mmCIF file of C-alpha atoms in Angstrom:
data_model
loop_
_atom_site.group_PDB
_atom_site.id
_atom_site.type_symbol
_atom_site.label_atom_id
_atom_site.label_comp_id
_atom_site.label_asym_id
_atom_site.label_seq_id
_atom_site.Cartn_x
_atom_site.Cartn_y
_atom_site.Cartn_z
ATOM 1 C CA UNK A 1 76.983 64.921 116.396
ATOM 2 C CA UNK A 2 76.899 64.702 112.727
ATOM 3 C CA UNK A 3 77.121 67.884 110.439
ATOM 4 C CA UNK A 4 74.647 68.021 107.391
ATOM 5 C CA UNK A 5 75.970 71.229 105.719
ATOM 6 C CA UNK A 6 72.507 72.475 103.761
ATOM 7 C CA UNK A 7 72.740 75.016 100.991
ATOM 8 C CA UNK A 8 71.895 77.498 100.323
ATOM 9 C CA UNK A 9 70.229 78.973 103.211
ATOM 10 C CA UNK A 10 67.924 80.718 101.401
ATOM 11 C CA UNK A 11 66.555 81.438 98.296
ATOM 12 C CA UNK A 12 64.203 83.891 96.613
ATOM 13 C CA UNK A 13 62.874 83.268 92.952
ATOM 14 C CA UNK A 14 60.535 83.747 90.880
ATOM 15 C CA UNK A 15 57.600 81.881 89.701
ATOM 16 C CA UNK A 16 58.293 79.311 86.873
ATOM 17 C CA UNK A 17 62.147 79.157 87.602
ATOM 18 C CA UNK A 18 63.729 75.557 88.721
ATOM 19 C CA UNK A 19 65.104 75.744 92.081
ATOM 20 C CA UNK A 20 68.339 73.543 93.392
ATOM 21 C CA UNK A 21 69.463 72.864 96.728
ATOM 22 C CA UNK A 22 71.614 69.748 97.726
ATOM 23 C CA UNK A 23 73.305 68.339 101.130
ATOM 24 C CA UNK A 24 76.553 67.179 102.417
ATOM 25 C CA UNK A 25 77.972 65.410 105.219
ATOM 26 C CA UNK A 26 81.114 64.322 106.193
ATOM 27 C CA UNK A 27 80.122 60.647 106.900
ATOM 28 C CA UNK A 28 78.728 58.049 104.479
ATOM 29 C CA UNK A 29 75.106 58.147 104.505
ATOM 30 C CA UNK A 30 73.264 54.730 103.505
ATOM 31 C CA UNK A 31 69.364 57.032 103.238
ATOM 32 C CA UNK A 32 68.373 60.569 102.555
ATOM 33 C CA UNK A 33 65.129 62.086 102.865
ATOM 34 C CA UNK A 34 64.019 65.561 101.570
ATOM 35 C CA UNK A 35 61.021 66.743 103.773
ATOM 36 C CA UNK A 36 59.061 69.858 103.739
ATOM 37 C CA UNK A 37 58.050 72.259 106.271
ATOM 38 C CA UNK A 38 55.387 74.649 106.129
ATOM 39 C CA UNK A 39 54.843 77.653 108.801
ATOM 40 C CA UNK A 40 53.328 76.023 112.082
ATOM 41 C CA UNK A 41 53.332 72.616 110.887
ATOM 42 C CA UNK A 42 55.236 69.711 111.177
ATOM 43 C CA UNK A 43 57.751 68.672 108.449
ATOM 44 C CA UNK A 44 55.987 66.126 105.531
ATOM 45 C CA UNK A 45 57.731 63.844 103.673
ATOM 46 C CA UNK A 46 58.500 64.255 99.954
ATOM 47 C CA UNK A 47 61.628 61.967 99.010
ATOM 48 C CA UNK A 48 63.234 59.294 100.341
ATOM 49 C CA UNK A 49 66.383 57.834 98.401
ATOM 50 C CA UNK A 50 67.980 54.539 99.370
ATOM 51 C CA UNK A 51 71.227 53.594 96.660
ATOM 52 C CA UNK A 52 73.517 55.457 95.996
ATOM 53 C CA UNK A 53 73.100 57.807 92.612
ATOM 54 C CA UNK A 54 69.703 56.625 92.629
ATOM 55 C CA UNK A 55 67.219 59.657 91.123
ATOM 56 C CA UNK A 56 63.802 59.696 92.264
ATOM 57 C CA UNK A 57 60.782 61.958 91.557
ATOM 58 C CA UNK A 58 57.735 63.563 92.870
ATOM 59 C CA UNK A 59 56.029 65.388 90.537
ATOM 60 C CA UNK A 60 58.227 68.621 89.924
ATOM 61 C CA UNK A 61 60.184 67.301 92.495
ATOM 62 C CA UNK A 62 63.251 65.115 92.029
ATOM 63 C CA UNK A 63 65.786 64.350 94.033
ATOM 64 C CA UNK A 64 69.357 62.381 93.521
ATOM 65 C CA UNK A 65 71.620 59.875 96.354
ATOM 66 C CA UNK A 66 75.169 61.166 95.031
ATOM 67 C CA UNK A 67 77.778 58.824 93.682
ATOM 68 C CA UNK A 68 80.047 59.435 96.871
ATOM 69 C CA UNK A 69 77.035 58.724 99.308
ATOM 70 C CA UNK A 70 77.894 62.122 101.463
ATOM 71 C CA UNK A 71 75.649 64.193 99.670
ATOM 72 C CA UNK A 72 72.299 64.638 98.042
ATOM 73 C CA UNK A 73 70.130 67.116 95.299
ATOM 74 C CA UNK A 74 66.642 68.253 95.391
ATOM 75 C CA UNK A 75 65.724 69.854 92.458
ATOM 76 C CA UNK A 76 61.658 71.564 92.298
ATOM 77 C CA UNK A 77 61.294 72.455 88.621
ATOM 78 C CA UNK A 78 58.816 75.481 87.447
ATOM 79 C CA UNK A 79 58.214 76.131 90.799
ATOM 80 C CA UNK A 80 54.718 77.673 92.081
ATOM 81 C CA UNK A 81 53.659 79.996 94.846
ATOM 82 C CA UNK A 82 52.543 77.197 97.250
ATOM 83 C CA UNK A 83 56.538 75.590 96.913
ATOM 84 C CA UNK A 84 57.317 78.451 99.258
ATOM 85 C CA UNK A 85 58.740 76.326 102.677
ATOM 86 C CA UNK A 86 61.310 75.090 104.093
ATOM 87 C CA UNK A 87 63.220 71.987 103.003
ATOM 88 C CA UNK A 88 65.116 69.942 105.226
ATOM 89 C CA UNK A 89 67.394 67.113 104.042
ATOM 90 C CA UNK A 90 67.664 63.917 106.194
ATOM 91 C CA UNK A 91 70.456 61.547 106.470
ATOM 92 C CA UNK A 92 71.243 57.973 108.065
ATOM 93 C CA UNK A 93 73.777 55.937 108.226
ATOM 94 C CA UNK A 94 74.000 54.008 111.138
ATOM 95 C CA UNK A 95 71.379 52.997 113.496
ATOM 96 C CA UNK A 96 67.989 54.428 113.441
ATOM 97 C CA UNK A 97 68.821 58.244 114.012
ATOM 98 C CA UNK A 98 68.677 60.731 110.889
ATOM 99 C CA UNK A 99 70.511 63.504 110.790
ATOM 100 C CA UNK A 100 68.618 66.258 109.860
ATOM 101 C CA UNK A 101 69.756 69.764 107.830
ATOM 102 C CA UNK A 102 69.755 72.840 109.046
ATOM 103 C CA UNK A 103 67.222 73.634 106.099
ATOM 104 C CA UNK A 104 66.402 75.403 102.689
ATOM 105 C CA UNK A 105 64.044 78.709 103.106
ATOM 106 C CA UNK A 106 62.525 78.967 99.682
ATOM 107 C CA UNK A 107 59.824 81.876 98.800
ATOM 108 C CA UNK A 108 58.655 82.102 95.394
ATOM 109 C CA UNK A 109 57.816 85.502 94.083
ATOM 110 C CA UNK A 110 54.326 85.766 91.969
ATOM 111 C CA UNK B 1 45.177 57.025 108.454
ATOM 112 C CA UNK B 2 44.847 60.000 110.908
ATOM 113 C CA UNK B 3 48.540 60.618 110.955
ATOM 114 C CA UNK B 4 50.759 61.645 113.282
ATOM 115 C CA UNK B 5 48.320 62.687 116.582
ATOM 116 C CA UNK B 6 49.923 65.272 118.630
ATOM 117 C CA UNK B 7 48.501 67.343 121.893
ATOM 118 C CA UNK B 8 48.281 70.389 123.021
ATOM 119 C CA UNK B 9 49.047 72.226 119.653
ATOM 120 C CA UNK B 10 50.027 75.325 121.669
ATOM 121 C CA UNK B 11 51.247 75.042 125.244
ATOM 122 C CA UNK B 12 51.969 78.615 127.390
ATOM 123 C CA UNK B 13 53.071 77.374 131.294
ATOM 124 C CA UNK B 14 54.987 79.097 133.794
ATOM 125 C CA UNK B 15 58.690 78.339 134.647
ATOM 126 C CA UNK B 16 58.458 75.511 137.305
ATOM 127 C CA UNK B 17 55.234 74.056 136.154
ATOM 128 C CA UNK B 18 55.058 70.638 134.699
ATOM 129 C CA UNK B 19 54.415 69.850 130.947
ATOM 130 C CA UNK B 20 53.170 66.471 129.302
ATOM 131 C CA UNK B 21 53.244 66.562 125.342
ATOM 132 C CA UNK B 22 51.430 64.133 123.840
ATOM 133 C CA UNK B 23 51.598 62.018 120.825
ATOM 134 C CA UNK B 24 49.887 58.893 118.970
ATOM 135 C CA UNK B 25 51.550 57.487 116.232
ATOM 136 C CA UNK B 26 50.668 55.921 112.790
ATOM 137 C CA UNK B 27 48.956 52.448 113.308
ATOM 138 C CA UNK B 28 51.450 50.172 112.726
ATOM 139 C CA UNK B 29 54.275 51.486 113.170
ATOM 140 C CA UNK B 30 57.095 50.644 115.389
ATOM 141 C CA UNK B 31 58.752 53.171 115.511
ATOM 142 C CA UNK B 32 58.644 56.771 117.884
ATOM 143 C CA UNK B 33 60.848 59.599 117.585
ATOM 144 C CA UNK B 34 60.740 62.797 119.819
ATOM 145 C CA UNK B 35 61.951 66.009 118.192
ATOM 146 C CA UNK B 36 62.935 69.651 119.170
ATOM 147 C CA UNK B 37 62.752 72.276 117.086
ATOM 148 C CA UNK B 38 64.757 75.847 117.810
ATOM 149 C CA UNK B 39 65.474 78.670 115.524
ATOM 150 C CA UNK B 40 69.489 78.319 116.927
ATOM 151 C CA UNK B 41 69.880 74.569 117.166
ATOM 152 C CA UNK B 42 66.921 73.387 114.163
ATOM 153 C CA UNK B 43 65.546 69.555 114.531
ATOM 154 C CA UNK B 44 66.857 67.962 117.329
ATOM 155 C CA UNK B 45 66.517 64.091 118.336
ATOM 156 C CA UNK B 46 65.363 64.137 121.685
ATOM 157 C CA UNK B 47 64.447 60.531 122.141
ATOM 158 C CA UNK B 48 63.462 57.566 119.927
ATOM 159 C CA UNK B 49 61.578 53.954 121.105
ATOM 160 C CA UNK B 50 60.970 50.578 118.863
ATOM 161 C CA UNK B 51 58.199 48.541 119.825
ATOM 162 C CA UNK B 52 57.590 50.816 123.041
ATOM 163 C CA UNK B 53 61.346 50.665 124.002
ATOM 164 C CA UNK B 54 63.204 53.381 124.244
ATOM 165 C CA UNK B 55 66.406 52.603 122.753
ATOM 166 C CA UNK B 56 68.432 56.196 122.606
ATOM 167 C CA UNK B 57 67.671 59.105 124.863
ATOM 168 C CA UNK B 58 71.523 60.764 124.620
ATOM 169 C CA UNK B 59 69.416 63.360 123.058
ATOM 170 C CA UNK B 60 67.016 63.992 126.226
ATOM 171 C CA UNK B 61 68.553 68.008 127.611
ATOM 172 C CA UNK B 62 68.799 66.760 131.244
ATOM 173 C CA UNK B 63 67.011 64.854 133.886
ATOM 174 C CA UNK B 64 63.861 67.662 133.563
ATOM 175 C CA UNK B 65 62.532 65.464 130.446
ATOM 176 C CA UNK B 66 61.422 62.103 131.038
ATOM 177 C CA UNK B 67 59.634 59.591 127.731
ATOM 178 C CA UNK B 68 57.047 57.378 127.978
ATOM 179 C CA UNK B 69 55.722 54.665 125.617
ATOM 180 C CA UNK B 70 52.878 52.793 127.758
ATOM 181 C CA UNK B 71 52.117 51.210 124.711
ATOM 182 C CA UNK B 72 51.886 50.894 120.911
ATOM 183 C CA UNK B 73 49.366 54.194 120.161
ATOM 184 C CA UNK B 74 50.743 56.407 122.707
ATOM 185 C CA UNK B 75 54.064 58.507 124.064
ATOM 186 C CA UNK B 76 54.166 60.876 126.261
ATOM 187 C CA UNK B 77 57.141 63.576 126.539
ATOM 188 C CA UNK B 78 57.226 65.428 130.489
ATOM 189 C CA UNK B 79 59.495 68.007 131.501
ATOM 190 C CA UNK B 80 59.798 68.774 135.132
ATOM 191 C CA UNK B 81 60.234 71.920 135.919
ATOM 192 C CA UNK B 82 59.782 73.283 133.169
ATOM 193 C CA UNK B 83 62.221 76.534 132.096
ATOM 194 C CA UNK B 84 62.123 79.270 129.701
ATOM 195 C CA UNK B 85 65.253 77.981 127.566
ATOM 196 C CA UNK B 86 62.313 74.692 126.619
ATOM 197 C CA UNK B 87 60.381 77.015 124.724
ATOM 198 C CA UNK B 88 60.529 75.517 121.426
ATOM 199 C CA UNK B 89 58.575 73.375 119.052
ATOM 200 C CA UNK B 90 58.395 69.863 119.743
ATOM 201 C CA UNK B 91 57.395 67.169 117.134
ATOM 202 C CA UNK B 92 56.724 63.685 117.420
ATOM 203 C CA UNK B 93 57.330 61.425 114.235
ATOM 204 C CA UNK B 94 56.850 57.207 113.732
ATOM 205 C CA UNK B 95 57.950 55.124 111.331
ATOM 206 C CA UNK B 96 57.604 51.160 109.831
ATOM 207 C CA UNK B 97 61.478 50.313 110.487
ATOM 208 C CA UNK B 98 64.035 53.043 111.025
ATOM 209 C CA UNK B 99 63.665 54.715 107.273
ATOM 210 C CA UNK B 100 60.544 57.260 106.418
ATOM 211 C CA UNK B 101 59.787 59.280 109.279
ATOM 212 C CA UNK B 102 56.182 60.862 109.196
ATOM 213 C CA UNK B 103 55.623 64.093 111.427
ATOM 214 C CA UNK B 104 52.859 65.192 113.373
ATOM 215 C CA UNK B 105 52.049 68.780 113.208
ATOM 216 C CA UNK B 106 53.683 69.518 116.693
ATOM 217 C CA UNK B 107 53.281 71.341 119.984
ATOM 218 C CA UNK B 108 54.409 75.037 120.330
ATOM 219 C CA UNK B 109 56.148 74.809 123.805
ATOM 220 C CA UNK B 110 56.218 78.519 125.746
ATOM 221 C CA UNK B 111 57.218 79.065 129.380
ATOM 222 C CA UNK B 112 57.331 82.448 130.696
#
């Protein structure tokens, strides 16, 4: 199936820093989501991207549909305790199937 | 809206029994996805119906699962017999067309 290549796995900052994470894929993707999963609960929805190098925000969130259309940025600036999560990246290009990352562990330090 | 419906939230069943997840989607949407979710293999595609249809199952593990879609507001997910290697997280998500997936909140899957 496809590969979505997330990085980095993990990351551990502290509060008030900008955070980055993006997404790659060896195919053309023609949608991206960013989605955000908290401990025992299901993953919500934050971004969803549609043209390529189009840059959309959400709050202190924004995220970017690169140039090349095989990757995608989420950046969360001054980030807070209740960012901690993970954040998945979601790709489509054909069909109806996304391709989902294997995820983004972010914990903010107080 | 409600959301994404899903039930049980928690699930513990023997090896061999039979398990039904359940889900009801957004109203108005025509769109139903079945997901697993492992620590080795993350989100999965299990399964995925338009207008009650299903329209991919290459996802589905083997003949144990089996999808329903009786109708617009509810899917079911069965697996028959059930096995330890199921244990997982399973989420159920709908959309309006193929593009922004909403999640429920899922059903932790054990069998001992």
């Amino acid at each position: 199936g496809q590969q979505l290549n997330q990085s980095p796995q993990s990351m551990f900052i502290q509060e008030g820093e900008d955070v980055s994470m993006n997404c790659t894929s060896s195919s053309i993707f023609n949608t991206w989501l960013w989605y955000k999963q908290d401990p025992g609960e299901g993953p919500v929805l934050l971004i969803a991207l549609y043209k390529a190098g189009e840059l959309t925000s959400n709050g202190r969130l924004t995220a970017q549909f690169g140039i090349t259309r095989k990757d995608s940025f989420l950046n969360i600036s001054a980030s807070i305790p209740s960012d901690v999560g993970i954040y998945f990246c979601a790709g489509q290009y054909t069909g109806n199937q996304f391709y989902f990352g294997t995820g983004t562990s972010l914990t903010v330090i107080p | 809206d409600a959301g994404v419906i899903q039930s049980p939230r928690h699930e513990v069943t023997e090896m061999g029994q039979e398990v039904t997840l359940r889900c009801k989607p957004i109203s108005g949407h025509d769109y139903l996805f079945w997901y697993r979710q492992t620590m080795m293999r993350g989100l999965e595609l299990l399964i995925y119906f338009n207008n009650n249809v299903p329209i991919d199952d290459s996802g589905m593990p083997e003949d144990r699962f089996s999808a329903k879609m009786p109708n617009a507001s509810f899917s079911t997910l069965k697996i028959q017999p059930s096995e330890p290697r199921d244990s997982a997280v399973y989420f159920c998500a709908s959309s309006f067309s193929p593009r922004e997936q909403y999640f429920g909140p899922g059903t932790r899957l054990t069998v001992t």
